[in-house]
Amino acid sequence: EQPNLVLYDIQTDQKAGVAEIMRAQNLSVLQQVPVVTMRLEEINGKNVRELQKDTTNGIPSWALRREYRSSYRDSLNDNEKLLSGVLQKQVSSPSDTIRVSVDEGIAKTLKLKLGDALVFDVQGVPVKTVLGSLREVNWRRLMPSFYILFPPGALENAPQFHVLVTRVPDAASFARLQRAVVPAFPNVS
């Protein structure tokens, strides 16, 4: 009963239409996930360009200059386990500290620890955060998973796309879904 099909690059105004096509074919939306692209801008007050120049810090350049596709939610998925810290459930006001949850693997790569100050460039807007928790992610499961997870209330107004996850019972069902989605929403993969 695990998901076996992921539809992505769904725009916000297309979510309902894609989900309706799925339901019309007796397919359940098992998961709907917003995705926001961003880059890491600072770690503890040091700009990533400075960090890239410092060859003694042990942080690989790729981890500093990559684009991170992140999401926001108030709970963990079945493929995640909280290792330390606390998962922030909500950002209630602009003055609240945004506590992100980071995958333990990328945290080790970036030499991060709980309490570190991180600034992300969310498509031109700097977003100040604090590393609030570390998660173990099972990357082998077919589920949208993220290195960086924000709490609700932090990214809803950012440009984003969505991912819908379902389970199709057979190749014929997959082909029917593809024939219905592609003409109506050609940008969806």
Coordinates of N, CA, C and O in Angstrom, one line a residue, residues 64-146:
L64 N 27.2 24.2 0.1 CA 27.0 25.6 0.4 C 26.3 26.3 -0.8 O 25.6 27.3 -0.6
R65 N 26.6 25.8 -2.0 CA 26.1 26.6 -3.2 C 24.8 25.9 -3.9 O 24.3 26.5 -4.8
R66 N 24.4 24.8 -3.4 CA 23.3 24.1 -4.0 C 22.0 24.8 -3.7 O 21.8 25.5 -2.8
E67 N 21.0 24.4 -4.5 CA 19.6 24.9 -4.3 C 19.0 23.9 -3.4 O 19.0 22.7 -3.7
Y68 N 18.3 24.3 -2.4 CA 17.6 23.4 -1.5 C 16.1 23.5 -1.8 O 15.6 24.7 -1.8
R69 N 15.5 22.4 -2.0 CA 14.0 22.4 -2.1 C 13.5 22.0 -0.8 O 13.8 20.9 -0.3
S70 N 12.8 22.9 -0.1 CA 12.4 22.7 1.2 C 10.8 22.7 1.3 O 10.2 23.0 0.3
S71 N 10.3 22.3 2.5 CA 8.9 22.3 2.6 C 8.6 22.8 4.0 O 9.5 23.1 4.8
Y72 N 7.3 22.8 4.3 CA 6.8 23.2 5.7 C 5.7 22.3 6.1 O 4.8 22.0 5.3
R73 N 5.7 21.9 7.4 CA 4.6 21.2 8.0 C 4.9 21.1 9.5 O 6.0 21.4 9.9
D74 N 3.9 20.6 10.2 CA 4.0 20.6 11.7 C 4.2 19.2 12.3 O 4.1 19.1 13.5
S75 N 4.5 18.2 11.5 CA 4.7 16.9 12.0 C 5.6 16.1 11.0 O 5.9 16.6 9.9
L76 N 6.1 15.0 11.5 CA 7.0 14.2 10.8 C 6.2 13.2 9.9 O 5.1 12.8 10.3
N77 N 6.8 12.7 8.9 CA 6.3 11.7 8.0 C 6.7 10.3 8.6 O 7.6 10.2 9.4
D78 N 6.1 9.3 8.0 CA 6.5 7.9 8.4 C 7.9 7.6 8.1 O 8.5 6.7 8.8
N79 N 8.6 8.3 7.2 CA 9.9 8.0 6.9 C 10.9 8.9 7.6 O 12.1 8.9 7.3
E80 N 10.5 9.6 8.7 CA 11.4 10.4 9.5 C 11.3 10.1 10.9 O 10.3 9.6 11.4
K81 N 12.4 10.4 11.6 CA 12.5 10.2 13.1 C 13.2 11.4 13.7 O 14.3 11.8 13.2
L82 N 12.6 12.0 14.7 CA 13.3 13.1 15.4 C 14.4 12.5 16.2 O 14.2 11.6 17.1
L83 N 15.6 13.1 16.0 CA 16.8 12.6 16.8 C 17.1 13.5 18.0 O 17.5 13.0 19.0
S84 N 16.9 14.8 17.8 CA 17.2 15.8 18.9 C 16.5 17.1 18.6 O 16.1 17.4 17.5
G85 N 16.3 17.8 19.7 CA 15.6 19.1 19.5 C 14.1 18.9 19.5 O 13.6 17.9 19.9
V86 N 13.4 20.0 19.1 CA 12.0 20.0 19.1 C 11.5 20.5 17.8 O 12.0 21.5 17.3
L87 N 10.5 19.8 17.2 CA 9.9 20.3 15.9 C 8.9 21.4 16.2 O 8.0 21.2 17.0
Q88 N 9.2 22.6 15.7 CA 8.3 23.7 15.9 C 7.0 23.5 15.1 O 7.0 23.2 13.9
K89 N 5.8 23.6 15.8 CA 4.5 23.4 15.2 C 4.0 24.5 14.4 O 3.2 24.3 13.5
Q90 N 4.4 25.8 14.7 CA 3.7 26.9 14.1 C 4.6 28.1 14.3 O 5.2 28.3 15.4
V91 N 4.6 29.0 13.3 CA 5.1 30.4 13.5 C 3.9 31.3 13.5 O 3.2 31.3 12.5
S92 N 3.6 31.9 14.6 CA 2.4 32.6 14.8 C 2.5 34.1 14.5 O 1.5 34.7 14.1
S93 N 3.7 34.7 14.6 CA 3.8 36.1 14.3 C 5.1 36.3 13.6 O 6.1 35.5 13.8
P94 N 5.3 37.5 12.9 CA 6.6 37.8 12.3 C 7.7 37.9 13.2 O 8.9 37.7 12.8
S95 N 7.4 38.1 14.5 CA 8.5 38.3 15.5 C 9.0 36.9 16.0 O 10.0 36.8 16.7
D96 N 8.2 35.8 15.8 CA 8.6 34.5 16.2 C 9.9 34.0 15.6 O 10.2 34.3 14.4
T97 N 10.7 33.3 16.4 CA 11.9 32.7 15.8 C 11.5 31.5 15.0 O 10.6 30.7 15.4
I98 N 12.0 31.4 13.8 CA 11.7 30.2 12.9 C 12.7 29.1 13.2 O 13.9 29.3 13.0
R99 N 12.2 28.0 13.7 CA 13.1 26.9 14.1 C 13.0 25.8 13.0 O 11.9 25.2 12.9
V100 N 14.0 25.6 12.2 CA 13.9 24.6 11.1 C 14.4 23.3 11.7 O 15.2 23.2 12.6
S101 N 13.9 22.2 11.0 CA 14.4 20.9 11.3 C 15.3 20.5 10.1 O 14.9 20.6 8.9
V102 N 16.5 19.9 10.4 CA 17.4 19.6 9.4 C 17.8 18.1 9.4 O 17.9 17.5 10.5
D103 N 17.9 17.5 8.2 CA 18.3 16.1 8.1 C 19.7 16.0 8.7 O 20.6 16.8 8.4
E104 N 19.9 14.9 9.5 CA 21.1 14.7 10.2 C 22.3 14.6 9.2 O 23.4 15.1 9.5
G105 N 22.1 14.0 8.0 CA 23.2 13.9 7.0 C 23.7 15.2 6.5 O 24.9 15.5 6.5
I106 N 22.8 16.1 6.1 CA 23.2 17.4 5.6 C 23.7 18.3 6.7 O 24.6 19.1 6.6
A107 N 23.2 18.1 7.9 CA 23.7 18.8 9.1 C 25.2 18.4 9.4 O 26.0 19.3 9.6
K108 N 25.5 17.2 9.3 CA 26.9 16.7 9.4 C 27.8 17.3 8.3 O 28.9 17.8 8.6
T109 N 27.3 17.3 7.1 CA 28.0 17.8 6.0 C 28.3 19.3 6.1 O 29.4 19.8 5.9
L110 N 27.3 20.0 6.6 CA 27.5 21.5 6.8 C 28.1 21.9 8.2 O 28.2 23.0 8.5
K111 N 28.4 20.8 9.0 CA 29.0 21.0 10.3 C 28.0 21.8 11.2 O 28.4 22.7 12.0
L112 N 26.7 21.5 11.2 CA 25.7 22.2 11.9 C 25.4 21.5 13.2 O 25.5 20.3 13.3
K113 N 24.9 22.3 14.2 CA 24.5 21.8 15.5 C 23.2 22.5 15.9 O 23.0 23.6 15.4
L114 N 22.5 22.0 16.9 CA 21.3 22.6 17.4 C 21.7 24.0 17.9 O 22.7 24.3 18.5
G115 N 20.8 25.0 17.5 CA 21.0 26.4 18.0 C 21.7 27.2 17.0 O 21.8 28.5 17.1
D116 N 22.3 26.6 15.9 CA 23.0 27.4 14.9 C 22.1 28.3 14.2 O 20.9 28.0 13.9
A117 N 22.5 29.5 13.9 CA 21.8 30.5 13.1 C 22.0 30.3 11.6 O 23.1 30.3 11.2
L118 N 20.9 30.2 10.9 CA 21.0 30.0 9.4 C 20.1 31.0 8.8 O 19.0 31.3 9.2
V119 N 20.6 31.6 7.7 CA 19.8 32.5 6.9 C 19.7 31.9 5.5 O 20.7 31.5 4.9
F120 N 18.5 31.8 5.0 CA 18.2 31.2 3.7 C 17.8 32.4 2.8 O 17.0 33.3 3.2
D121 N 18.2 32.3 1.5 CA 17.7 33.2 0.5 C 16.5 32.5 -0.2 O 16.7 31.6 -1.0
V122 N 15.3 32.9 0.2 CA 14.1 32.3 -0.4 C 13.7 33.2 -1.6 O 12.9 34.2 -1.4
Q123 N 14.3 32.9 -2.7 CA 14.0 33.6 -4.0 C 14.1 35.1 -3.8 O 13.2 35.9 -4.2
G124 N 15.2 35.6 -3.2 CA 15.5 37.0 -3.0 C 15.2 37.6 -1.7 O 15.6 38.7 -1.4
V125 N 14.5 36.8 -0.8 CA 14.1 37.3 0.5 C 14.9 36.5 1.5 O 14.8 35.3 1.6
P126 N 15.7 37.3 2.4 CA 16.4 36.6 3.4 C 15.5 36.1 4.5 O 14.7 36.9 5.0
V127 N 15.6 34.9 4.9 CA 14.8 34.3 6.0 C 15.7 33.8 7.1 O 16.4 32.8 6.9
K128 N 15.7 34.5 8.3 CA 16.5 34.1 9.4 C 15.9 32.9 10.1 O 14.7 32.9 10.4
T129 N 16.7 31.9 10.4 CA 16.2 30.7 11.2 C 17.2 30.3 12.2 O 18.3 30.7 12.2
V130 N 16.8 29.3 13.0 CA 17.6 28.7 14.0 C 17.4 27.2 13.8 O 16.3 26.7 13.6
L131 N 18.5 26.4 13.9 CA 18.4 25.0 13.8 C 17.7 24.5 15.1 O 18.4 24.5 16.1
G132 N 16.5 24.0 15.0 CA 15.7 23.6 16.1 C 15.7 22.2 16.4 O 15.4 21.7 17.5
S133 N 15.9 21.4 15.3 CA 15.8 19.9 15.5 C 16.6 19.2 14.4 O 16.8 19.8 13.3
L134 N 17.0 18.0 14.7 CA 17.7 17.1 13.7 C 16.8 15.9 13.5 O 16.2 15.4 14.5
R135 N 16.7 15.5 12.2 CA 15.8 14.4 11.9 C 16.7 13.3 11.1 O 17.6 13.7 10.4
E136 N 16.3 12.1 11.3 CA 16.8 11.0 10.4 C 15.7 10.8 9.4 O 14.5 10.6 9.7
V137 N 16.1 10.8 8.1 CA 15.2 10.6 7.0 C 15.6 9.3 6.3 O 16.7 9.1 5.9
N138 N 14.6 8.5 6.0 CA 14.7 7.3 5.2 C 14.5 7.7 3.8 O 13.4 7.8 3.3
W139 N 15.6 7.9 3.1 CA 15.6 8.5 1.7 C 15.2 7.4 0.7 O 15.0 7.7 -0.5
R140 N 15.1 6.1 1.1 CA 14.8 5.0 0.2 C 13.3 4.9 -0.1 O 12.9 4.3 -1.1
R141 N 12.4 5.5 0.8 CA 11.0 5.5 0.6 C 10.6 6.5 -0.5 O 11.1 7.6 -0.6
L142 N 9.6 6.1 -1.3 CA 9.0 7.0 -2.3 C 8.1 8.0 -1.7 O 6.9 7.8 -1.7
M143 N 8.7 9.0 -1.0 CA 7.9 10.0 -0.4 C 8.7 11.3 -0.6 O 9.9 11.3 -0.6
P144 N 8.0 12.4 -0.8 CA 8.8 13.7 -0.8 C 9.5 13.9 0.5 O 8.8 14.0 1.6
S145 N 10.8 14.0 0.5 CA 11.6 14.2 1.7 C 12.5 15.4 1.5 O 12.8 15.8 0.3
F146 N 12.9 16.1 2.6 CA 13.6 17.3 2.4 C 14.7 17.4 3.4 O 14.6 16.9 4.6

